[in-house]
mmCIF file of C-alpha atoms in Angstrom:
data_model
loop_
_atom_site.group_PDB
_atom_site.id
_atom_site.type_symbol
_atom_site.label_atom_id
_atom_site.label_comp_id
_atom_site.label_asym_id
_atom_site.label_seq_id
_atom_site.Cartn_x
_atom_site.Cartn_y
_atom_site.Cartn_z
ATOM 1 C CA UNK A 1 33.048 -28.053 87.300
ATOM 2 C CA UNK A 2 30.041 -28.621 89.306
ATOM 3 C CA UNK A 3 26.761 -26.947 88.349
ATOM 4 C CA UNK A 4 24.951 -25.781 91.106
ATOM 5 C CA UNK A 5 21.180 -24.762 90.282
ATOM 6 C CA UNK A 6 17.999 -24.316 92.881
ATOM 7 C CA UNK A 7 16.608 -27.436 93.958
ATOM 8 C CA UNK A 8 13.252 -29.011 92.372
ATOM 9 C CA UNK A 9 11.257 -27.898 95.827
ATOM 10 C CA UNK A 10 12.542 -24.805 95.769
ATOM 11 C CA UNK A 11 11.810 -24.166 92.504
ATOM 12 C CA UNK A 12 7.777 -25.421 92.963
ATOM 13 C CA UNK A 13 7.639 -23.792 96.187
ATOM 14 C CA UNK A 14 8.531 -20.124 93.872
ATOM 15 C CA UNK A 15 6.649 -21.388 91.528
ATOM 16 C CA UNK A 16 3.729 -21.817 93.496
ATOM 17 C CA UNK A 17 3.819 -18.394 95.565
ATOM 18 C CA UNK A 18 3.519 -17.030 92.550
ATOM 19 C CA UNK A 19 0.544 -18.343 91.684
ATOM 20 C CA UNK A 20 -0.854 -17.629 93.638
ATOM 21 C CA UNK A 21 0.406 -13.922 93.947
ATOM 22 C CA UNK A 22 -0.996 -13.101 90.365
ATOM 23 C CA UNK A 23 -4.135 -15.361 91.069
ATOM 24 C CA UNK A 24 -4.962 -12.451 93.630
ATOM 25 C CA UNK A 25 -4.101 -9.771 92.139
ATOM 26 C CA UNK A 26 -6.943 -10.743 88.903
ATOM 27 C CA UNK A 27 -8.947 -11.577 91.877
ATOM 28 C CA UNK A 28 -9.900 -8.277 93.320
ATOM 29 C CA UNK A 29 -9.718 -7.142 89.558
ATOM 30 C CA UNK A 30 -11.918 -9.237 88.081
ATOM 31 C CA UNK A 31 -15.348 -9.036 89.700
ATOM 32 C CA UNK A 32 -15.385 -5.667 88.855
ATOM 33 C CA UNK A 33 -14.533 -6.267 85.332
ATOM 34 C CA UNK A 34 -17.421 -8.394 84.684
ATOM 35 C CA UNK A 35 -19.500 -5.794 86.475
ATOM 36 C CA UNK A 36 -18.727 -3.319 84.088
ATOM 37 C CA UNK A 37 -19.242 -5.615 80.705
ATOM 38 C CA UNK A 38 -22.235 -7.451 82.616
ATOM 39 C CA UNK A 39 -24.084 -3.959 83.021
ATOM 40 C CA UNK A 40 -22.939 -2.280 79.503
ATOM 41 C CA UNK A 41 -24.202 -5.670 77.931
ATOM 42 C CA UNK A 42 -27.668 -5.430 79.579
ATOM 43 C CA UNK A 43 -28.048 -1.582 78.979
ATOM 44 C CA UNK A 44 -27.440 -2.037 75.174
ATOM 45 C CA UNK A 45 -30.148 -4.883 75.132
ATOM 46 C CA UNK A 46 -32.677 -3.067 76.780
ATOM 47 C CA UNK A 47 -31.554 -0.385 74.372
ATOM 48 C CA UNK A 48 -32.127 -2.444 71.031
ATOM 49 C CA UNK A 49 -35.057 -4.230 72.185
ATOM 50 C CA UNK A 50 -36.889 -0.175 72.968
ATOM 51 C CA UNK A 51 -35.967 0.523 69.583
ATOM 52 C CA UNK A 52 -36.785 -2.789 68.444
ATOM 53 C CA UNK A 53 -40.644 -1.704 68.910
ATOM 54 C CA UNK A 54 -40.254 1.696 66.533
ATOM 55 C CA UNK A 55 -41.305 0.579 63.170
ATOM 56 C CA UNK A 56 -41.195 2.882 60.397
ATOM 57 C CA UNK A 57 -44.016 3.328 57.271
ATOM 58 C CA UNK A 58 -42.049 4.701 53.608
ATOM 59 C CA UNK A 59 -44.663 6.702 50.596
ATOM 60 C CA UNK A 60 -44.058 8.160 48.169
ATOM 61 C CA UNK A 61 -46.413 10.719 45.569
ATOM 62 C CA UNK A 62 -44.398 11.162 42.856
ATOM 63 C CA UNK A 63 -46.957 13.585 41.612
ATOM 64 C CA UNK A 64 -45.333 16.158 43.995
ATOM 65 C CA UNK A 65 -41.714 14.229 44.259
ATOM 66 C CA UNK A 66 -42.145 13.423 47.874
ATOM 67 C CA UNK A 67 -41.474 10.702 50.161
ATOM 68 C CA UNK A 68 -42.762 10.481 53.134
ATOM 69 C CA UNK A 69 -41.686 8.618 56.549
ATOM 70 C CA UNK A 70 -44.159 7.991 59.616
ATOM 71 C CA UNK A 71 -42.560 6.411 62.532
ATOM 72 C CA UNK A 72 -46.140 4.246 63.367
ATOM 73 C CA UNK A 73 -44.666 2.131 65.810
ATOM 74 C CA UNK A 74 -43.027 3.011 69.733
ATOM 75 C CA UNK A 75 -43.372 5.956 71.955
ATOM 76 C CA UNK A 76 -39.843 7.493 71.182
ATOM 77 C CA UNK A 77 -39.273 8.842 68.536
ATOM 78 C CA UNK A 78 -36.420 7.163 66.370
ATOM 79 C CA UNK A 79 -34.221 9.706 65.583
ATOM 80 C CA UNK A 80 -32.114 10.355 62.805
ATOM 81 C CA UNK A 81 -32.846 7.852 59.266
ATOM 82 C CA UNK A 82 -30.832 7.733 56.264
ATOM 83 C CA UNK A 83 -32.784 7.365 53.561
ATOM 84 C CA UNK A 84 -31.645 5.963 50.016
ATOM 85 C CA UNK A 85 -33.192 6.403 46.328
ATOM 86 C CA UNK A 86 -33.088 3.769 43.918
ATOM 87 C CA UNK A 87 -33.639 4.513 40.138
ATOM 88 C CA UNK A 88 -34.290 2.891 37.095
ATOM 89 C CA UNK A 89 -32.058 5.007 34.923
ATOM 90 C CA UNK A 90 -28.592 3.666 35.964
ATOM 91 C CA UNK A 91 -27.714 6.661 38.184
ATOM 92 C CA UNK A 92 -26.501 5.816 41.045
ATOM 93 C CA UNK A 93 -28.569 5.968 44.512
ATOM 94 C CA UNK A 94 -28.732 8.718 45.806
ATOM 95 C CA UNK A 95 -28.837 9.579 50.210
ATOM 96 C CA UNK A 96 -30.502 11.440 52.074
ATOM 97 C CA UNK A 97 -30.397 11.810 56.211
ATOM 98 C CA UNK A 98 -33.669 13.022 57.719
ATOM 99 C CA UNK A 99 -34.811 13.191 61.789
ATOM 100 C CA UNK A 100 -37.517 12.124 63.546
ATOM 101 C CA UNK A 101 -38.181 13.435 67.035
ATOM 102 C CA UNK A 102 -40.550 15.097 69.432
ATOM 103 C CA UNK A 103 -41.743 18.138 67.087
ATOM 104 C CA UNK A 104 -41.964 16.315 63.860
ATOM 105 C CA UNK A 105 -44.075 14.181 65.287
ATOM 106 C CA UNK A 106 -43.745 11.026 63.485
ATOM 107 C CA UNK A 107 -43.504 11.726 60.120
ATOM 108 C CA UNK A 108 -40.626 13.483 58.131
ATOM 109 C CA UNK A 109 -40.549 14.406 54.470
ATOM 110 C CA UNK A 110 -37.489 13.822 51.623
ATOM 111 C CA UNK A 111 -38.148 15.305 47.988
ATOM 112 C CA UNK A 112 -37.036 13.297 45.467
ATOM 113 C CA UNK A 113 -35.131 14.026 42.931
ATOM 114 C CA UNK A 114 -36.455 12.566 39.961
ATOM 115 C CA UNK A 115 -39.589 10.599 40.171
ATOM 116 C CA UNK A 116 -40.714 9.294 37.046
ATOM 117 C CA UNK A 117 -37.386 6.830 37.127
ATOM 118 C CA UNK A 118 -38.121 6.425 40.988
ATOM 119 C CA UNK A 119 -37.798 2.181 41.256
ATOM 120 C CA UNK A 120 -37.065 1.829 45.365
ATOM 121 C CA UNK A 121 -37.045 3.537 48.785
ATOM 122 C CA UNK A 122 -34.672 2.220 51.956
ATOM 123 C CA UNK A 123 -34.711 3.293 54.906
ATOM 124 C CA UNK A 124 -32.813 2.686 57.894
ATOM 125 C CA UNK A 125 -32.582 4.131 60.847
ATOM 126 C CA UNK A 126 -29.169 5.243 62.315
ATOM 127 C CA UNK A 127 -28.874 5.788 65.809
ATOM 128 C CA UNK A 128 -32.120 3.357 67.024
ATOM 129 C CA UNK A 129 -29.934 0.848 65.679
ATOM 130 C CA UNK A 130 -32.461 -2.597 66.583
ATOM 131 C CA UNK A 131 -35.051 -0.441 64.628
ATOM 132 C CA UNK A 132 -36.485 -2.205 61.552
ATOM 133 C CA UNK A 133 -35.506 -0.766 58.340
ATOM 134 C CA UNK A 134 -38.601 -0.186 56.015
ATOM 135 C CA UNK A 135 -39.055 0.352 51.878
ATOM 136 C CA UNK A 136 -41.193 1.409 49.531
ATOM 137 C CA UNK A 137 -41.531 0.482 45.921
ATOM 138 C CA UNK A 138 -44.195 1.668 42.775
ATOM 139 C CA UNK A 139 -47.019 -0.841 42.225
#
């Protein structure tokens, strides 16, 4: 029994035609995809650069059980912050959130739960991801 199939020449022509059809579809779609990705990346890089100028200082008044967080750099407010309090008494670290916005004039305060055993305060910006973290330890 003789089997019939398509000739290698016709198979090659069909393969090339199919490849060209897929390439033409991709050629119309890819530039827009690249522009979108490039635009998003550029915007994100600019946002991180803007945030990297915003710096924080942390100070603690153990007598009054208050931690003061001050934004010392940047012109725009840094936004939401998470402060983590570490204690020497073996208790779990506690986290508190606060916000530095236009109305706070770059300063915010938090109450320290147990100032006598406070070992360290770490403050991390949560909205402004390029901004550096800050910390405080007793002298």
